[in-house]
Short mmCIF file of C-alpha atoms and ligand atoms in Angstrom, two decimals:
data_model
loop_
_atom_site.label_atom_id
_atom_site.label_comp_id
_atom_site.label_asym_id
_atom_site.label_seq_id
_atom_site.Cartn_x
_atom_site.Cartn_y
_atom_site.Cartn_z
CA MET A 1 0.00 0.00 0.00
CA ARG A 2 1.19 3.52 -0.82
CA LYS A 3 2.07 5.76 2.09
CA ASN A 4 0.11 8.91 2.74
CA ILE A 5 2.40 11.84 3.29
CA VAL A 6 1.63 15.27 4.70
CA ALA A 7 4.54 17.64 4.25
CA GLY A 8 4.65 21.21 5.53
CA ASN A 9 6.57 23.58 3.30
CA TRP A 10 7.36 26.46 5.61
CA LYS A 11 8.93 28.55 2.82
CA MET A 12 10.77 31.69 4.11
CA ASN A 13 8.81 31.79 7.35
CA LEU A 14 9.55 31.35 11.07
CA THR A 15 12.70 32.22 12.98
CA LEU A 16 14.67 29.65 14.94
CA SER A 17 12.63 30.08 18.12
CA GLU A 18 9.36 30.08 16.18
CA SER A 19 10.36 26.93 14.29
CA VAL A 20 11.30 25.10 17.46
CA SER A 21 8.05 26.04 19.19
CA LEU A 22 5.92 25.02 16.21
CA ILE A 23 7.55 21.58 16.15
CA LYS A 24 7.13 21.23 19.91
CA GLU A 25 3.46 22.07 19.53
CA LEU A 26 3.06 19.54 16.71
CA LYS A 27 4.67 16.90 18.93
CA THR A 28 1.97 17.35 21.53
CA LYS A 29 -0.93 17.69 19.09
CA ILE A 30 -0.27 14.97 16.53
CA ASN A 31 -1.39 11.59 17.81
CA GLN A 32 1.38 9.43 16.43
CA ASP A 33 -0.25 6.13 17.34
CA SER A 34 -3.14 6.81 14.98
CA LEU A 35 -0.88 7.37 11.98
CA GLU A 36 0.18 3.93 10.89
CA ASN A 37 0.17 4.69 7.18
CA THR A 38 0.95 8.42 7.24
CA ARG A 39 4.32 10.13 7.18
CA VAL A 40 4.55 13.66 8.58
CA ILE A 41 7.29 15.93 7.27
CA VAL A 42 8.19 19.55 8.04
CA ALA A 43 10.46 21.66 5.84
CA PRO A 44 11.84 24.67 7.73
CA THR A 45 14.24 27.12 6.15
CA PHE A 46 17.91 26.05 5.89
CA VAL A 47 19.23 27.84 9.00
CA ASN A 48 16.66 26.12 11.19
CA LEU A 49 17.04 22.59 9.83
CA PHE A 50 19.64 21.37 12.29
CA ALA A 51 17.67 22.50 15.31
CA ALA A 52 14.56 20.93 13.78
CA THR A 53 16.29 17.55 13.49
CA GLU A 54 17.09 17.71 17.21
CA VAL A 55 13.57 18.68 18.27
CA VAL A 56 11.90 15.89 16.23
CA GLU A 57 14.13 13.20 17.72
CA ASP A 58 12.09 10.31 19.18
CA THR A 59 9.01 11.34 17.20
CA MET A 60 7.66 10.22 13.85
CA ILE A 61 7.99 13.76 12.45
CA GLU A 62 10.59 13.97 9.69
CA VAL A 63 12.53 17.00 8.48
CA ALA A 64 13.07 17.98 4.84
CA ALA A 65 14.90 20.81 3.09
CA GLN A 66 13.19 23.14 0.62
CA ASN A 67 15.95 23.06 -1.99
CA MET A 68 19.57 22.07 -2.64
CA HIS A 69 22.30 22.59 -5.24
CA PHE A 70 23.32 19.98 -7.79
CA GLU A 71 27.02 20.08 -6.85
CA ASP A 72 28.58 18.69 -3.66
CA ASN A 73 30.61 21.84 -2.99
CA GLY A 74 32.38 24.67 -4.77
CA ALA A 75 32.16 28.35 -5.67
CA PHE A 76 28.38 28.72 -5.50
CA THR A 77 27.85 31.57 -3.06
CA GLY A 78 24.73 31.22 -0.99
CA GLU A 79 24.00 27.63 -1.99
CA ILE A 80 23.63 24.43 0.05
CA SER A 81 24.55 20.91 -1.07
CA GLY A 82 22.88 17.59 -0.49
CA LYS A 83 25.93 16.33 1.41
CA MET A 84 25.60 19.23 3.84
CA LEU A 85 21.97 18.35 4.42
CA GLN A 86 22.71 14.68 4.92
CA GLU A 87 25.37 15.34 7.51
CA ILE A 88 22.87 17.19 9.69
CA GLY A 89 20.39 14.33 9.31
CA VAL A 90 18.17 15.75 6.56
CA ASN A 91 17.67 13.18 3.83
CA THR A 92 14.57 14.49 2.07
CA VAL A 93 14.48 17.54 -0.18
CA ILE A 94 11.71 19.41 -1.99
CA LEU A 95 12.75 20.15 -5.58
CA GLY A 96 11.01 22.00 -8.37
CA HIS A 97 8.62 24.10 -6.31
CA SER A 98 6.94 26.65 -8.56
CA GLU A 99 8.41 29.50 -6.50
CA ARG A 100 11.89 28.15 -7.27
CA ARG A 101 10.97 27.83 -10.94
CA THR A 102 9.36 31.28 -11.17
CA TYR A 103 11.48 33.50 -8.91
CA PHE A 104 14.83 31.74 -9.10
CA GLY A 105 14.87 30.60 -12.69
CA GLU A 106 14.99 26.87 -12.06
CA THR A 107 14.52 25.12 -15.37
CA ASP A 108 13.73 21.51 -16.18
CA GLU A 109 17.44 21.02 -16.97
CA ILE A 110 18.58 22.39 -13.60
CA LEU A 111 15.96 20.30 -11.81
CA LYS A 112 17.07 17.17 -13.63
CA LYS A 113 20.61 17.74 -12.35
CA LYS A 114 19.36 18.35 -8.82
CA VAL A 115 17.22 15.22 -8.86
CA GLU A 116 20.12 13.16 -10.18
CA LYS A 117 22.43 14.48 -7.48
CA ALA A 118 19.88 13.65 -4.81
CA ILE A 119 19.53 10.13 -6.20
CA GLU A 120 23.31 9.73 -6.31
CA ASN A 121 23.36 10.74 -2.62
CA ASN A 122 20.48 8.33 -1.91
CA GLN A 123 18.31 11.22 -0.78
CA GLU A 124 14.56 11.28 -1.12
CA VAL A 125 13.00 13.92 -3.39
CA ILE A 126 9.59 15.55 -3.18
CA PHE A 127 9.35 16.67 -6.79
CA CYS A 128 6.83 19.45 -7.51
CA PHE A 129 5.17 20.11 -10.82
CA GLY A 130 2.09 22.02 -11.94
CA GLU A 131 0.65 24.31 -14.57
CA GLN A 132 0.09 28.08 -14.57
CA LEU A 133 -3.43 29.48 -14.78
CA GLU A 134 -2.99 30.54 -18.42
CA GLU A 135 -1.86 27.05 -19.35
CA ARG A 136 -4.96 25.54 -17.76
CA LYS A 137 -7.21 28.04 -19.47
CA GLU A 138 -5.63 27.10 -22.80
CA GLY A 139 -6.18 23.43 -22.04
CA LYS A 140 -2.45 22.74 -21.93
CA HIS A 141 -2.28 21.44 -18.35
CA PHE A 142 -1.81 17.77 -19.25
CA GLU A 143 0.96 18.63 -21.66
CA VAL A 144 2.71 20.92 -19.15
CA VAL A 145 2.68 18.48 -16.24
CA THR A 146 3.82 15.51 -18.28
CA SER A 147 6.63 17.58 -19.78
CA GLN A 148 7.85 18.72 -16.33
CA VAL A 149 7.80 15.19 -14.96
CA GLU A 150 9.34 13.63 -18.05
CA LYS A 151 12.18 16.14 -18.42
CA ALA A 152 13.38 15.94 -14.82
CA LEU A 153 12.68 12.32 -13.96
CA PHE A 154 12.37 9.99 -16.91
CA GLU A 155 16.05 9.27 -17.29
CA LEU A 156 16.07 7.75 -13.82
CA GLY A 157 16.33 3.99 -13.64
CA ALA A 158 13.24 2.22 -12.30
CA GLU A 159 15.17 1.31 -9.15
CA ASN A 160 15.65 5.02 -8.33
CA TRP A 161 11.94 5.77 -8.14
CA LYS A 162 11.77 4.39 -4.61
CA ASN A 163 13.31 7.76 -3.66
CA ILE A 164 10.74 9.87 -5.53
CA ILE A 165 7.57 11.43 -4.12
CA LEU A 166 5.56 13.58 -6.53
CA ALA A 167 3.62 16.72 -5.62
CA TYR A 168 1.10 18.19 -8.05
CA GLU A 169 0.80 21.89 -7.30
CA PRO A 170 -1.23 23.88 -9.80
CA VAL A 171 0.43 27.30 -9.64
CA TRP A 172 -2.91 29.10 -9.65
CA ALA A 173 -3.85 27.37 -6.38
CA ILE A 174 -0.68 28.12 -4.40
CA GLY A 175 -1.20 30.70 -1.67
CA THR A 176 -4.24 32.06 -3.47
CA GLY A 177 -6.97 30.45 -1.39
CA GLU A 178 -8.18 28.85 -4.59
CA THR A 179 -7.93 25.05 -4.48
CA ALA A 180 -8.13 22.63 -7.35
CA SER A 181 -11.35 20.70 -6.92
CA PRO A 182 -10.87 17.14 -5.68
CA ALA A 183 -11.91 16.02 -9.17
CA GLN A 184 -9.32 18.24 -10.85
CA ALA A 185 -6.61 16.94 -8.53
CA GLN A 186 -7.65 13.33 -9.09
CA GLU A 187 -7.67 13.84 -12.86
CA ILE A 188 -4.06 15.04 -12.99
CA HIS A 189 -2.82 12.52 -10.41
CA ALA A 190 -4.35 9.61 -12.33
CA TYR A 191 -2.97 10.99 -15.59
CA ILE A 192 0.57 11.24 -14.18
CA ARG A 193 0.35 7.78 -12.63
CA LYS A 194 -0.69 6.37 -16.01
CA PHE A 195 2.16 8.27 -17.69
CA ILE A 196 4.63 6.65 -15.28
CA ALA A 197 3.02 3.24 -15.85
CA GLU A 198 3.44 3.64 -19.62
CA ASN A 199 7.09 4.63 -19.33
CA TYR A 200 8.10 2.32 -16.53
CA SER A 201 5.52 -0.19 -15.30
CA SER A 202 2.15 -0.20 -13.63
CA GLU A 203 3.71 -1.94 -10.61
CA LEU A 204 6.11 0.98 -10.19
CA ALA A 205 3.43 3.61 -10.81
CA GLU A 206 1.24 2.08 -8.10
CA THR A 207 3.98 2.55 -5.50
CA ILE A 208 4.55 6.29 -6.08
CA SER A 209 2.96 8.67 -3.58
CA ILE A 210 1.49 11.68 -5.39
CA LEU A 211 0.71 14.61 -3.08
CA TYR A 212 -1.56 17.50 -3.88
CA GLY A 213 -0.53 21.06 -2.96
CA GLY A 214 -2.25 24.41 -3.28
CA SER A 215 -4.39 26.01 -0.56
CA VAL A 216 -5.03 22.77 1.31
CA LYS A 217 -6.68 23.54 4.64
CA PRO A 218 -8.55 21.62 7.34
CA ALA A 219 -11.86 22.33 5.61
CA ASN A 220 -10.93 20.75 2.27
CA ALA A 221 -8.20 18.22 3.13
CA LYS A 222 -10.41 15.21 3.81
CA GLU A 223 -12.25 15.43 0.50
CA ILE A 224 -9.08 15.95 -1.54
CA PHE A 225 -7.22 13.13 0.24
CA SER A 226 -10.17 10.78 -0.26
CA LYS A 227 -9.49 10.63 -4.01
CA PRO A 228 -7.87 7.34 -4.97
CA ASP A 229 -4.75 8.82 -6.58
CA VAL A 230 -4.15 11.57 -4.00
CA ASP A 231 -1.75 10.30 -1.36
CA GLY A 232 -1.58 13.31 0.95
CA GLY A 233 -0.52 16.90 0.56
CA LEU A 234 2.22 19.48 0.40
CA ILE A 235 1.00 22.26 2.64
CA GLY A 236 2.16 25.88 2.66
CA GLY A 237 0.24 28.50 4.66
CA ALA A 238 -1.75 26.04 6.77
CA ALA A 239 1.47 24.26 7.81
CA LEU A 240 2.46 27.29 9.89
CA LYS A 241 -0.36 26.76 12.36
CA ALA A 242 -0.13 23.69 14.60
CA ASP A 243 -3.88 23.14 14.82
CA ASP A 244 -4.43 23.43 11.07
CA PHE A 245 -1.49 21.21 10.17
CA THR A 246 -2.57 18.61 12.75
CA ALA A 247 -6.10 18.62 11.34
CA ILE A 248 -4.72 18.13 7.81
CA VAL A 249 -2.52 15.25 9.03
CA ASN A 250 -5.57 13.69 10.67
CA ALA A 251 -7.50 14.01 7.40
CA THR A 252 -5.36 11.18 5.99
CA ILE A 253 -6.74 8.70 8.53
P1 PGA B 301 -0.23 26.87 0.03
O1 PGA B 301 1.20 26.48 -0.55
O2 PGA B 301 -0.73 25.69 0.81
O3 PGA B 301 0.03 28.07 0.89
O4 PGA B 301 -1.11 27.18 -1.14
C1 PGA B 301 1.45 25.19 -1.03
C2 PGA B 301 2.88 25.09 -1.51
O5 PGA B 301 3.39 26.06 -2.08
O6 PGA B 301 3.54 24.04 -1.34
#
């Protein structure tokens, strides 16, 4: 059975003390015993990752990074490598978020290199993809999402997909309060799963967790997560509030 995953993408929010107290609050609020098939991940900003790994110790909460570079080290001012993350106990990384693509110029080619580096390091990747509003209006959303997934991931060997989690995040739904309907999410998730099945195998496609992201909140999480091809969510704004994030985690049960 595929794992449900609820991952909180904290983006450029929360100082060290705020990050530590949010995790401490989550530790008391999330009932770990009820979450047999759900993984809970938080992704604080880089400077707070190490502290986060210490605070989550002895819990089922995992810590992920929001980005990494495709080289191990070198003259790349301001960048962070996968090796640096691994040494502080962070083995999961979000790659391809639309904010990275839009504001920081991350192309399919760059993302392919990042994914390949993560795989070489045996890191786990939460790979984001999703169409812009204009692309959906023009009916190009299927084409856009398959192209993003294909360009960054389809040169991976089948054995490497055990390290891949997908996150469909329609750009028009991120931080806007507008959510894709459960049917719209299901449609893209099923389409991507079929695309993976056609290029690899249906056995492999059935094992891949595909998260939905874009204005998920306690009020809509249950219905979105109930769709057969939606295996949890990547949560932005609502991940910054312990009660909301806990309610979204509980919506996977
Ligand atoms: P949102 O962000 O939940 O605030 O829409 C989701 C994301 O960007 O991962």
